[in-house]
Tab-separated table of C-alpha atoms (C1' of nucleotides) in Angstrom:
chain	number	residue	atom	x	y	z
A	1	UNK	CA	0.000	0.000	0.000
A	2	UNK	CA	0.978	3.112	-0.991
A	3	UNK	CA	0.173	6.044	2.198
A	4	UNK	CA	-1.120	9.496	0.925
A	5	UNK	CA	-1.535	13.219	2.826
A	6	UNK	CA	-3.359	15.579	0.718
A	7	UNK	CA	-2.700	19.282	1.597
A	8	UNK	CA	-5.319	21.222	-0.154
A	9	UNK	CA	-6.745	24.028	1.514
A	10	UNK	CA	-10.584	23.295	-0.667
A	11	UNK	CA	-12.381	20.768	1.208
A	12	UNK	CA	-14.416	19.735	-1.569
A	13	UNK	CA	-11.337	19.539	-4.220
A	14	UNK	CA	-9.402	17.834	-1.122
A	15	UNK	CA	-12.540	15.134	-0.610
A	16	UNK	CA	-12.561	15.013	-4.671
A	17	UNK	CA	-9.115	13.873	-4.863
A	18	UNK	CA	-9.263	11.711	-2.152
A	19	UNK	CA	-12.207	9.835	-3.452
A	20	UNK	CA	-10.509	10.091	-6.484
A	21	UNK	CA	-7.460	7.918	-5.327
A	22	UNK	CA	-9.214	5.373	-2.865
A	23	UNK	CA	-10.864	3.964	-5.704
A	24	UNK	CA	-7.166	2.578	-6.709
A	25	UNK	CA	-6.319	-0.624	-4.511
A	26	UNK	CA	-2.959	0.134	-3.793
A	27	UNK	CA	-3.559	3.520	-2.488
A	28	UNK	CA	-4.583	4.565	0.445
A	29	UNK	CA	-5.097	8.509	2.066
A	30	UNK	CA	-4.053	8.032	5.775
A	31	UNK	CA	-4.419	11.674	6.528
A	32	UNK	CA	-6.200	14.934	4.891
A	33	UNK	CA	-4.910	18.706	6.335
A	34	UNK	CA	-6.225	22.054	4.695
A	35	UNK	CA	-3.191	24.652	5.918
A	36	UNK	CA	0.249	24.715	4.564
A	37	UNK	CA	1.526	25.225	7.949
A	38	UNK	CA	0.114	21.508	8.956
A	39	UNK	CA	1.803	19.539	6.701
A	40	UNK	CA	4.719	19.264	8.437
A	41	UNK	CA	3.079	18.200	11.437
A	42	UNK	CA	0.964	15.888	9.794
A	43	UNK	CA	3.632	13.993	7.569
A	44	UNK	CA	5.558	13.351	10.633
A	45	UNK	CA	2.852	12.144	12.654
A	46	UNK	CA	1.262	9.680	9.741
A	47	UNK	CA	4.248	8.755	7.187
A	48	UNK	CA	2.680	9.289	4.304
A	49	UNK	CA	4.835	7.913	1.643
A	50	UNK	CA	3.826	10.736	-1.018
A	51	UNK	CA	2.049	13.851	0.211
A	52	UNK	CA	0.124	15.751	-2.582
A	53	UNK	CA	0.358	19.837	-2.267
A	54	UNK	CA	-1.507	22.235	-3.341
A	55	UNK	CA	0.812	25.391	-3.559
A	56	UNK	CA	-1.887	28.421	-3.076
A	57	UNK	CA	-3.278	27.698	0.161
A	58	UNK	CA	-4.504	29.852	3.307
A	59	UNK	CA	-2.101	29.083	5.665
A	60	UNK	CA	1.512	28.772	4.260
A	61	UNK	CA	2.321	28.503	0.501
A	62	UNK	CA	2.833	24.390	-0.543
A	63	UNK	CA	6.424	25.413	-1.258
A	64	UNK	CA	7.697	26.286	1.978
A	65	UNK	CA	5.593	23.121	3.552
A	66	UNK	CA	7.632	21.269	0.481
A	67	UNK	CA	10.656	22.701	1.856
A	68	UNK	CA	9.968	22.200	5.376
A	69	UNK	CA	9.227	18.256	4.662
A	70	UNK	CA	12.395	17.950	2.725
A	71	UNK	CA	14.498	19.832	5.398
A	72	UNK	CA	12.744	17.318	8.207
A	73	UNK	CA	14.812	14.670	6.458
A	74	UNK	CA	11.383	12.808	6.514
A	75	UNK	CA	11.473	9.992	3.556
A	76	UNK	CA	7.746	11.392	2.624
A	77	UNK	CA	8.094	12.190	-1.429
A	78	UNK	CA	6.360	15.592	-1.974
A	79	UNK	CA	3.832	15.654	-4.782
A	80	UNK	CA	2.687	19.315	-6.386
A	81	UNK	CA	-0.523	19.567	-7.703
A	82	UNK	CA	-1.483	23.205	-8.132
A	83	UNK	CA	-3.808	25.114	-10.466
A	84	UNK	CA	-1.047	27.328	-11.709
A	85	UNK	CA	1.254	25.807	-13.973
A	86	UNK	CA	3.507	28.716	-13.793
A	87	UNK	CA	7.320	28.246	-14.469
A	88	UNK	CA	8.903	30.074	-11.793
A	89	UNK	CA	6.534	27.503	-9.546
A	90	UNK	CA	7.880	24.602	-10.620
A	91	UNK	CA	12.011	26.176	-10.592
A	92	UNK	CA	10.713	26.968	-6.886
A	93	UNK	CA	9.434	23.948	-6.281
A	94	UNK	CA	12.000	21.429	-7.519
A	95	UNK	CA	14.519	23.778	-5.402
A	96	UNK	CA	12.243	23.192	-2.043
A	97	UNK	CA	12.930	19.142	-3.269
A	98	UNK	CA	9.755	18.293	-4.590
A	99	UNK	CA	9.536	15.219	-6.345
A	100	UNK	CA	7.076	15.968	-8.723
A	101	UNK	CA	4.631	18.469	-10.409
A	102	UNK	CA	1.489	18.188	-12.086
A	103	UNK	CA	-0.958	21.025	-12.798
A	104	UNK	CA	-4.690	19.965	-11.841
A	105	UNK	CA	-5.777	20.295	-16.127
A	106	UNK	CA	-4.036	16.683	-15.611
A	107	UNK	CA	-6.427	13.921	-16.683
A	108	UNK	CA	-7.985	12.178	-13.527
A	109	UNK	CA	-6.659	8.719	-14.275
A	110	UNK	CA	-3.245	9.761	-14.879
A	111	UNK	CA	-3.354	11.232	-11.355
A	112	UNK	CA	-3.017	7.509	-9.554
A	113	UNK	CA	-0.216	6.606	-11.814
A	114	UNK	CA	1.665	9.845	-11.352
A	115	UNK	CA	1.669	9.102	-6.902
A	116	UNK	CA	2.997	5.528	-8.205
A	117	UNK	CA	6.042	6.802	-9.985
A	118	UNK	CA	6.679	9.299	-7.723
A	119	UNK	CA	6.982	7.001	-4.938
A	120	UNK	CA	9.023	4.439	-6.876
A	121	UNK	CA	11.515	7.008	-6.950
A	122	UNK	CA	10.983	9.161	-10.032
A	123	UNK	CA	10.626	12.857	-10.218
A	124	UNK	CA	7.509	13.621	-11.897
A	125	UNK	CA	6.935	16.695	-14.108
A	126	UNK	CA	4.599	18.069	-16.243
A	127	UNK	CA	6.271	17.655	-19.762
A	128	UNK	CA	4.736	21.020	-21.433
A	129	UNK	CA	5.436	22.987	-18.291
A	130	UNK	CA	9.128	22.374	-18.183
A	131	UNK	CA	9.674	22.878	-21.645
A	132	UNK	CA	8.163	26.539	-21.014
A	133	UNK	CA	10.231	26.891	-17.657
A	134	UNK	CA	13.271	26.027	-19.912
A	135	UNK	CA	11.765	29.226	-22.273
A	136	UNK	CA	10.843	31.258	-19.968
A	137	UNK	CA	14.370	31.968	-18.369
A	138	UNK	CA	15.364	32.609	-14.946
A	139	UNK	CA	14.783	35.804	-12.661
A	140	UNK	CA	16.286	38.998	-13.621
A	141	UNK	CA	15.116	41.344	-10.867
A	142	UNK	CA	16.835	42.229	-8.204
A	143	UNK	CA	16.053	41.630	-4.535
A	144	UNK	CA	14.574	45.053	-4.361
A	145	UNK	CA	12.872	45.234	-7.672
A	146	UNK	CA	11.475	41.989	-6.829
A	147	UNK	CA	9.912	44.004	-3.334
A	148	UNK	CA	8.641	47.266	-4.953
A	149	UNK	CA	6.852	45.289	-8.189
A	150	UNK	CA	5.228	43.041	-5.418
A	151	UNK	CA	4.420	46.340	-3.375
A	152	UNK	CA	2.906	48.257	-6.290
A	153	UNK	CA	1.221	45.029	-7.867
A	154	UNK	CA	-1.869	46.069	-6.875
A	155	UNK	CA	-2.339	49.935	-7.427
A	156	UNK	CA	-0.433	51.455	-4.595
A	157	UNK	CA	0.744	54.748	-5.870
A	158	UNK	CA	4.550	55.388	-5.363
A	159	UNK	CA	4.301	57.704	-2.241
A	160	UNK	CA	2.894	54.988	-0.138
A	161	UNK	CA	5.032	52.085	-1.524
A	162	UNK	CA	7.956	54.497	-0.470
A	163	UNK	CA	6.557	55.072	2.874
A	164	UNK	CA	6.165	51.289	3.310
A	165	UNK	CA	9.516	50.321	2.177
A	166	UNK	CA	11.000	53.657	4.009
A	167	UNK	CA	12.424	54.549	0.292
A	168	UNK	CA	12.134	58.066	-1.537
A	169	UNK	CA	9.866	58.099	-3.941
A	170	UNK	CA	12.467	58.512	-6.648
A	171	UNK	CA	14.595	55.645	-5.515
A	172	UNK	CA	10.933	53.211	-6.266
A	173	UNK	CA	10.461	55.249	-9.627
A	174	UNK	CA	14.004	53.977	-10.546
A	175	UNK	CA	13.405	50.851	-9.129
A	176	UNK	CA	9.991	50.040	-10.928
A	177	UNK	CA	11.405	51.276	-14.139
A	178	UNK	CA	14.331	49.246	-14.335
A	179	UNK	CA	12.043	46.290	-13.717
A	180	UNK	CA	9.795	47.569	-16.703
A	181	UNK	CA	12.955	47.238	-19.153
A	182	UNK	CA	13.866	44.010	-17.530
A	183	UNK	CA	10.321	42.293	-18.285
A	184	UNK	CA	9.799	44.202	-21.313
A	185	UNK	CA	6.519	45.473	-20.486
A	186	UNK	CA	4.543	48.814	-20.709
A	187	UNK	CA	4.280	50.092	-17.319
A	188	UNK	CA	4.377	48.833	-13.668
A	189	UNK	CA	1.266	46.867	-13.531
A	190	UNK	CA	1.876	44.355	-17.012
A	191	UNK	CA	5.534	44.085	-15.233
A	192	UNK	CA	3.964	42.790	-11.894
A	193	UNK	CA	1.502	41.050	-14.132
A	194	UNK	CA	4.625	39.609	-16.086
A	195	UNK	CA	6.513	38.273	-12.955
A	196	UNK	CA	3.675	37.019	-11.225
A	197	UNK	CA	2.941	34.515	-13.822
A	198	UNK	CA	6.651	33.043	-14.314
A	199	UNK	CA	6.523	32.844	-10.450
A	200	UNK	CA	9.536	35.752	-9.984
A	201	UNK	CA	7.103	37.800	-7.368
B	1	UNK	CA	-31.771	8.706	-9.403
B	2	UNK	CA	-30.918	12.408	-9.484
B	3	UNK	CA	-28.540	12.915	-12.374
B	4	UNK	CA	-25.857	15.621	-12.360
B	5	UNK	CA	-23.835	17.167	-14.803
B	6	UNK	CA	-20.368	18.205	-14.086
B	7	UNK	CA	-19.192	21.343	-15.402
B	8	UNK	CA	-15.393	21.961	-13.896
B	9	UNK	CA	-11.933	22.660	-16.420
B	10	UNK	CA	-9.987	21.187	-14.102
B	11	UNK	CA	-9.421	17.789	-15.006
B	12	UNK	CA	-8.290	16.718	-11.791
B	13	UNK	CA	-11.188	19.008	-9.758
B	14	UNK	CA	-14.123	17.544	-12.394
B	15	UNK	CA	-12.564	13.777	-11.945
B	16	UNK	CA	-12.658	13.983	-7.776
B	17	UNK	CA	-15.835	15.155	-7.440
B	18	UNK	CA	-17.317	12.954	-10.093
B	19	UNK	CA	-15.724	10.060	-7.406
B	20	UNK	CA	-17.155	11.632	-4.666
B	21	UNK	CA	-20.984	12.019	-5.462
B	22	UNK	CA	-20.591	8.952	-7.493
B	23	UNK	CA	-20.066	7.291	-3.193
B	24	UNK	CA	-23.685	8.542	-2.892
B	25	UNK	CA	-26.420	5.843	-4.010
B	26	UNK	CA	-28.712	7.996	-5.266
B	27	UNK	CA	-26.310	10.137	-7.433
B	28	UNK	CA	-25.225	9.449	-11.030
B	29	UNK	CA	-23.041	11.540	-12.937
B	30	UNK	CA	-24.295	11.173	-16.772
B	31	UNK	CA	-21.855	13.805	-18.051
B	32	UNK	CA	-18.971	15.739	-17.722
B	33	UNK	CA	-17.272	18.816	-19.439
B	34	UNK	CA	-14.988	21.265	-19.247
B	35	UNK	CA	-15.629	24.450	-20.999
B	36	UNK	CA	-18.342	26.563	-20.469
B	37	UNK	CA	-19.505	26.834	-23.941
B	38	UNK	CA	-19.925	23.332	-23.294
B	39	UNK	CA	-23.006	23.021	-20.905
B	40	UNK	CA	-25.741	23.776	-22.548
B	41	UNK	CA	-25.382	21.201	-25.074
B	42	UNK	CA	-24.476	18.708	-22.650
B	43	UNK	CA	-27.605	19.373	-20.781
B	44	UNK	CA	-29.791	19.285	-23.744
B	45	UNK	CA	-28.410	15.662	-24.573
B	46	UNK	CA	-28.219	14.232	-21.267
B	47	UNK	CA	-30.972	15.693	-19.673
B	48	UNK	CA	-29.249	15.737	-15.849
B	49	UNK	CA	-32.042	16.999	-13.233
B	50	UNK	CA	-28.747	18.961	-11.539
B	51	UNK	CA	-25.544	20.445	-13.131
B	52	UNK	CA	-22.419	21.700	-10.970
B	53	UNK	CA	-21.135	24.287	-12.768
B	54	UNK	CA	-17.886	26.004	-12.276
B	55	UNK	CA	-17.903	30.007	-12.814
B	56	UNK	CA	-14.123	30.790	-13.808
B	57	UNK	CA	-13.263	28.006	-16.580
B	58	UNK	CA	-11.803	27.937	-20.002
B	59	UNK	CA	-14.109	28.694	-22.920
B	60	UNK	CA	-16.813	30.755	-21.126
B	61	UNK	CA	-18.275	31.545	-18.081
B	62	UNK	CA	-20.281	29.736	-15.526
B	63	UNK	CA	-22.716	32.243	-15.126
B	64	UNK	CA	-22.988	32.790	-18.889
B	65	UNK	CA	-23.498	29.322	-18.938
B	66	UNK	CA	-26.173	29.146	-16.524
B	67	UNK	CA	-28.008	32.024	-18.117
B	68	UNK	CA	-28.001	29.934	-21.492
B	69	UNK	CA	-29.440	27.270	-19.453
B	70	UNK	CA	-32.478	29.054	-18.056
B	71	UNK	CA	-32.925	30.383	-21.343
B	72	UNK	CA	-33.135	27.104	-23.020
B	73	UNK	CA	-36.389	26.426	-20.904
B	74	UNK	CA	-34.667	23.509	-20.163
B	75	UNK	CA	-35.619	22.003	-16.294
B	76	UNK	CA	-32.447	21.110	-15.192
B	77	UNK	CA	-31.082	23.591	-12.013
B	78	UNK	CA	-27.826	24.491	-12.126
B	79	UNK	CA	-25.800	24.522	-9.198
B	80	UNK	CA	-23.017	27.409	-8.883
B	81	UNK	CA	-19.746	25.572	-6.796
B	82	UNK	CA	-16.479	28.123	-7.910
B	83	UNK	CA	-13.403	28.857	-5.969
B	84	UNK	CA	-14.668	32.154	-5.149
B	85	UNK	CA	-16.849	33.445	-3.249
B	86	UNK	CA	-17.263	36.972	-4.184
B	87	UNK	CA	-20.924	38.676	-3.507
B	88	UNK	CA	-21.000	40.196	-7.363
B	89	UNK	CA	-20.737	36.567	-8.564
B	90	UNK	CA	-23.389	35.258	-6.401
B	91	UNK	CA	-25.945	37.738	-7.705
B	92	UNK	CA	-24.990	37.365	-10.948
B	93	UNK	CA	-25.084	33.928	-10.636
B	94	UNK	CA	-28.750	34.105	-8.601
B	95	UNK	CA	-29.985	36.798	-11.820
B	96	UNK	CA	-28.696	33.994	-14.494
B	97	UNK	CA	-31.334	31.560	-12.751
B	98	UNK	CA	-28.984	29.440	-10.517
B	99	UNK	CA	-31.024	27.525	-7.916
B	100	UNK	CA	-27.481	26.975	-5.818
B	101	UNK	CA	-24.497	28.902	-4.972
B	102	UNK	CA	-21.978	27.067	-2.543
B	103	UNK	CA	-18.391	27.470	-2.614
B	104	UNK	CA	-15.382	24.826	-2.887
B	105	UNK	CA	-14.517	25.142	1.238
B	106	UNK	CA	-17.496	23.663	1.251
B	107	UNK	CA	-16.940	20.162	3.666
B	108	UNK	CA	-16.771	17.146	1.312
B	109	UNK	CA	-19.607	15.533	2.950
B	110	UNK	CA	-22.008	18.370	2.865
B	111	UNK	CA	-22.040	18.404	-1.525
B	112	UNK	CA	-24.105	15.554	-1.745
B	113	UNK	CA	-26.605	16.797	0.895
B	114	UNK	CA	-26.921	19.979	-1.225
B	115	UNK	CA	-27.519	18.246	-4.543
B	116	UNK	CA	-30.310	16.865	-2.999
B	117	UNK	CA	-31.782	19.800	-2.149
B	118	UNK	CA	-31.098	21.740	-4.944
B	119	UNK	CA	-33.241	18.847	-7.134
B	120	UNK	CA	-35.864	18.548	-4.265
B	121	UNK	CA	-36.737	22.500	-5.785
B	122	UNK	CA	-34.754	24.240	-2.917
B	123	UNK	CA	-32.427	27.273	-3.519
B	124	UNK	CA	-29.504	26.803	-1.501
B	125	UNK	CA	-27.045	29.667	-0.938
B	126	UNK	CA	-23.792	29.686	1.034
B	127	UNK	CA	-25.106	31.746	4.066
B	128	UNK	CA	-21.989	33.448	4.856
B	129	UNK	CA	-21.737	34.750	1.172
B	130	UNK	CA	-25.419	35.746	0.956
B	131	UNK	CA	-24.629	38.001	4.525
B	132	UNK	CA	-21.307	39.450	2.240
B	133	UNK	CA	-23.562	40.026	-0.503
B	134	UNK	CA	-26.262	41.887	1.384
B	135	UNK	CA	-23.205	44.154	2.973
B	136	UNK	CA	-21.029	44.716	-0.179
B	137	UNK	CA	-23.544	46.574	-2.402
B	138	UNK	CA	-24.336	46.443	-5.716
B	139	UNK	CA	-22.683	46.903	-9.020
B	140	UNK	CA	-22.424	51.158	-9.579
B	141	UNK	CA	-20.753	50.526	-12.618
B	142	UNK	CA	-22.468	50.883	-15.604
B	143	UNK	CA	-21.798	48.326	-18.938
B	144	UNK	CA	-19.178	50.395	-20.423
B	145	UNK	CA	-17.393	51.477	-17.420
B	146	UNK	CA	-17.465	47.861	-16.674
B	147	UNK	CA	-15.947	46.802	-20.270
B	148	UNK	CA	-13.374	49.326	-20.073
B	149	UNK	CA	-12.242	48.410	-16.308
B	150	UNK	CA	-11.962	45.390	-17.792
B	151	UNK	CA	-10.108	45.707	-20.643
B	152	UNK	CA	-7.540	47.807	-18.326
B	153	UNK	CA	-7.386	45.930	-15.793
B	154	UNK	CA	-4.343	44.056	-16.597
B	155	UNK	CA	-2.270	47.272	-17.315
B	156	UNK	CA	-3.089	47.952	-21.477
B	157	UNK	CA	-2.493	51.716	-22.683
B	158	UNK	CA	-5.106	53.563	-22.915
B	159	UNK	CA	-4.606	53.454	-26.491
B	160	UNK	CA	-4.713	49.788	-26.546
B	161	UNK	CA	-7.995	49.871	-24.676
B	162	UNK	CA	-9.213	52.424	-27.288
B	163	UNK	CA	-8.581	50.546	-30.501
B	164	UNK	CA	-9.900	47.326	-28.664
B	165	UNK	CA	-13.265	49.075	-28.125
B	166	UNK	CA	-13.306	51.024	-30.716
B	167	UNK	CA	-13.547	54.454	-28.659
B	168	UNK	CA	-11.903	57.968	-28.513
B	169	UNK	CA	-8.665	57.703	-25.710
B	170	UNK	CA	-10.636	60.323	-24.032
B	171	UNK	CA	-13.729	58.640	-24.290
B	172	UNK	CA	-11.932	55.423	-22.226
B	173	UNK	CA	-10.396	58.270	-20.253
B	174	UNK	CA	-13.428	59.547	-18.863
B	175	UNK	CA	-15.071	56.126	-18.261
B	176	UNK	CA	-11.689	54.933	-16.329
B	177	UNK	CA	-12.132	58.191	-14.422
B	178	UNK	CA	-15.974	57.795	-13.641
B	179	UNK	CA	-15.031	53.848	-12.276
B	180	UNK	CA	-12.445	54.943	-10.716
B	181	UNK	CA	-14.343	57.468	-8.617
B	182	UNK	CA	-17.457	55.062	-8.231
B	183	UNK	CA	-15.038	52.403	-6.340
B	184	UNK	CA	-13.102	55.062	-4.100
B	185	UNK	CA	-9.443	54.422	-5.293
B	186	UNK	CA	-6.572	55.738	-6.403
B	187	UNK	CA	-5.931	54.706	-9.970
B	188	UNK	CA	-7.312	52.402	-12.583
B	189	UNK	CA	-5.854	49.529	-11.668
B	190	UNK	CA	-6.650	49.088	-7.472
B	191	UNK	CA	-10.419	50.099	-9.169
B	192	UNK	CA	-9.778	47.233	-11.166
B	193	UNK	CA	-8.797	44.612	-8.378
B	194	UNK	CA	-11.740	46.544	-6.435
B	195	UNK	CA	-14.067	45.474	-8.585
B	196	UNK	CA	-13.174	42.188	-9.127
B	197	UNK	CA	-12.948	41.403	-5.255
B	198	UNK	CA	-16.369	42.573	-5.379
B	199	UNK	CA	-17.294	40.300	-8.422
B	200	UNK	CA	-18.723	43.501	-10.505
B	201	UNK	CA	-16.065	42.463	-13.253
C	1	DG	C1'	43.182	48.842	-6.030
C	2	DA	C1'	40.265	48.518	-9.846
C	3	DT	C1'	35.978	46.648	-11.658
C	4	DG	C1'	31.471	45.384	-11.342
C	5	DC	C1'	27.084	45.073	-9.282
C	6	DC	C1'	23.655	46.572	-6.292
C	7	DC	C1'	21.589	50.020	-3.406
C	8	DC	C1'	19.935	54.916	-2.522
C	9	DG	C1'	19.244	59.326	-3.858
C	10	DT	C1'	18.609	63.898	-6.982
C	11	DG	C1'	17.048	66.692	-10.879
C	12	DA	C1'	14.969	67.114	-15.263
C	13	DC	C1'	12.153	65.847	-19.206
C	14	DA	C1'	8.312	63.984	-22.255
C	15	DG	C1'	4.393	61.621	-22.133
C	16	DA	C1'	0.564	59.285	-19.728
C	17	DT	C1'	-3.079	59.768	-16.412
C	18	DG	C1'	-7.004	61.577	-13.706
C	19	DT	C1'	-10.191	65.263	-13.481
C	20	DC	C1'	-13.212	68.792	-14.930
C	21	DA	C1'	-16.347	71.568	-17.905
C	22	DG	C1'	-18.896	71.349	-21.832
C	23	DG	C1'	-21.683	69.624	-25.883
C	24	DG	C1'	-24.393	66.305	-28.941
C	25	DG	C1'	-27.141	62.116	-29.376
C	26	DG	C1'	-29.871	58.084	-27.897
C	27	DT	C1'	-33.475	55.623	-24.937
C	28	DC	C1'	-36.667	55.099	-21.398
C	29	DA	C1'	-40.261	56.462	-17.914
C	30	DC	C1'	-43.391	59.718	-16.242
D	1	DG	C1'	-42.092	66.613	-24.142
D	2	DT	C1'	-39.380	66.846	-20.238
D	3	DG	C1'	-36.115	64.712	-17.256
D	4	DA	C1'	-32.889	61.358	-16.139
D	5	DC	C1'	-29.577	58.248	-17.696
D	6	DC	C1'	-26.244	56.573	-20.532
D	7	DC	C1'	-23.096	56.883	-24.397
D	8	DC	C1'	-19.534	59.420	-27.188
D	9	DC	C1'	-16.495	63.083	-27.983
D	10	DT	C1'	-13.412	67.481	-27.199
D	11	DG	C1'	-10.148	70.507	-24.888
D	12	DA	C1'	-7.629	71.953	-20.965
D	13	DC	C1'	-5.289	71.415	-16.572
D	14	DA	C1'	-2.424	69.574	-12.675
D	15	DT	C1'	-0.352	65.584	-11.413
D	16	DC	C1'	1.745	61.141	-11.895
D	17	DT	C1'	4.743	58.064	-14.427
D	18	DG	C1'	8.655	56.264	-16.947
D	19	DT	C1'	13.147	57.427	-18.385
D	20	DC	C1'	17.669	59.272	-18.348
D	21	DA	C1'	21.976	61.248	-16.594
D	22	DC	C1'	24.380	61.744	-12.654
D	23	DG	C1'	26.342	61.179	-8.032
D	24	DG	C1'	27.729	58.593	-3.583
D	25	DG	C1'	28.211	54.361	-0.766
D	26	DG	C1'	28.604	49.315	0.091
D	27	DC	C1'	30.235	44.776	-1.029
D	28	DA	C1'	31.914	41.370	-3.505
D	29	DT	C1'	35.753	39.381	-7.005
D	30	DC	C1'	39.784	39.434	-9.468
DNA sequence: GATGCCCCGTGACAGATGTCAGGGGGTCAC
DNA sequence: GTGACCCCCTGACATCTGTCACGGGGCATC
């Protein structure tokens, strides 16, 4: 038997999936938890041999659970299946040790076959994701372009991202347009919009 | 037998809860799809007494989908279950003709139990949403203010917008301003996010 | 020590943005 | 037919935004 944790923070997508897999014989879900910030807790209390994570959760993001397990030195195989096949999610993700990564578009019945490869031993990825992760290059912002993009993301006008990062309000005009050039995008909001979807912010 | 259509573009989402009302003796699921565009035919051909029907899919909306379904006459009630529970999509959802509106936090257990109320002729509504609902207000915005947020929202010039809708830039100028002022922030794009928190977009 | 990169800041510029006043046209309800 | 809306457009204004050139400081690496 092969033991499951599902980390999902939707009960009914959770209950789905775990329907989903006990109608396979050789699986078996020994322990459900809706937070990222239980999964820890939960893999070392149950064993799981593959947990399945969900990476947008309330409660702690799947990768830093995924990190956490690997850093535990548990033998639990950590499974992503998220909703957002976004590159810089999966570059994240294999760095926090994750053994595999499907997006949920995956066809149900693949799913059971997927938690058996992944806990023979193989890392698991979704093929046309990591051909685009490949495309999509790595991160070219800097630590604080990365903060003010993330700080202006969602309309904030310059004067109060400078007041929150104690910046002038030059030093974030600089700042957001350098990461304009660097994405290649019109103005602050497509570059945030940009990032966000390879996963950089 | 109550049969149910599921209407869900996530693979993985449509295939777990298809396993877990399929547990339920008196539940069959006699289709599935997974674009909106989708449902109506679906319903027309398989006749189901209840379809679940996502709101934010591929290929058209779940509310849009719904509508088409009142329209058609037909008598199957369709069942809203989304991701997100934002009051603008729940009266949307509630003018299209749904007879249910529960989101996916939802316990696993509790799905069935609703089904069966939605095809005993009940309207069933997520009580916490309908309280949100009540409190948030309704849509200020008017059809082209709404259309232009929209078209802004994910940071196109206002030139872009203009040639898109086929308006003057001050035209789209003017609209962005009036939405702007309508939702109480600073700039077109925490309007925007405003209004899509709020489900008016 | 020189070079390179990042950080923080300033000043200046063109262009975009948000706001306002104003005008014309359509539709609907009273 | 008179308002009350909504739509579309114009022109003007102050402000915000994106860009550039420039400087200083810190911290690595060679």
């Amino acid at each position: 038997m092969i033991r499951l944790l599902l980390a999902d923070d939707q009960d009914l997508v959770r209950g789905g999936l775990a329907a989903l897999l006990s109608l396979e014989r050789d699986l078996d879900v020994v322990a459900e938890v809706g937070r990222g910030d239980q999964v820890l807790r939960a893999v070392t209390e149950h064993e799981p041999d593959v947990a399945l994570i969900d990476i947008e959760m309330a409660g702690g993001d799947g990768i830093d659970a995924t990190a956490a397990v690997t850093a535990s030195g548990s033998p639990c195989r950590c499974l992503i299946v998220t909703t957002f096949g976004r590159p810089g999610y999966l570059r994240r993700a294999m760095e926090a040790g994750a053994a595999g990564f499907v997006v949920k578009d995956t066809p149900a019945d693949q799913l059971a076959q997927v938690v058996r490869r992944v806990a023979g031993g193989e890392r698991v990825v979704d093929p046309a994701l990591a051909a685009d992760s490949l495309a999509g290059g790595i991160d070219p912002l800097t630590d604080r372009e990365r903060e003010v993009l993330r700080a202006a993301a969602d309309g904030a006008s310059v004067r109060t991202v400078a007041a929150q990062l104690h910046l002038s309000p030059g030093t974030v005009r600089n700042h957001l347009s350098s990461a304009i050039g660097k994405t290649e995008a019109e103005n602050r909001y497509a570059a945030a919009r940009l990032a966000r979807d390879r996963g950089w912010i």
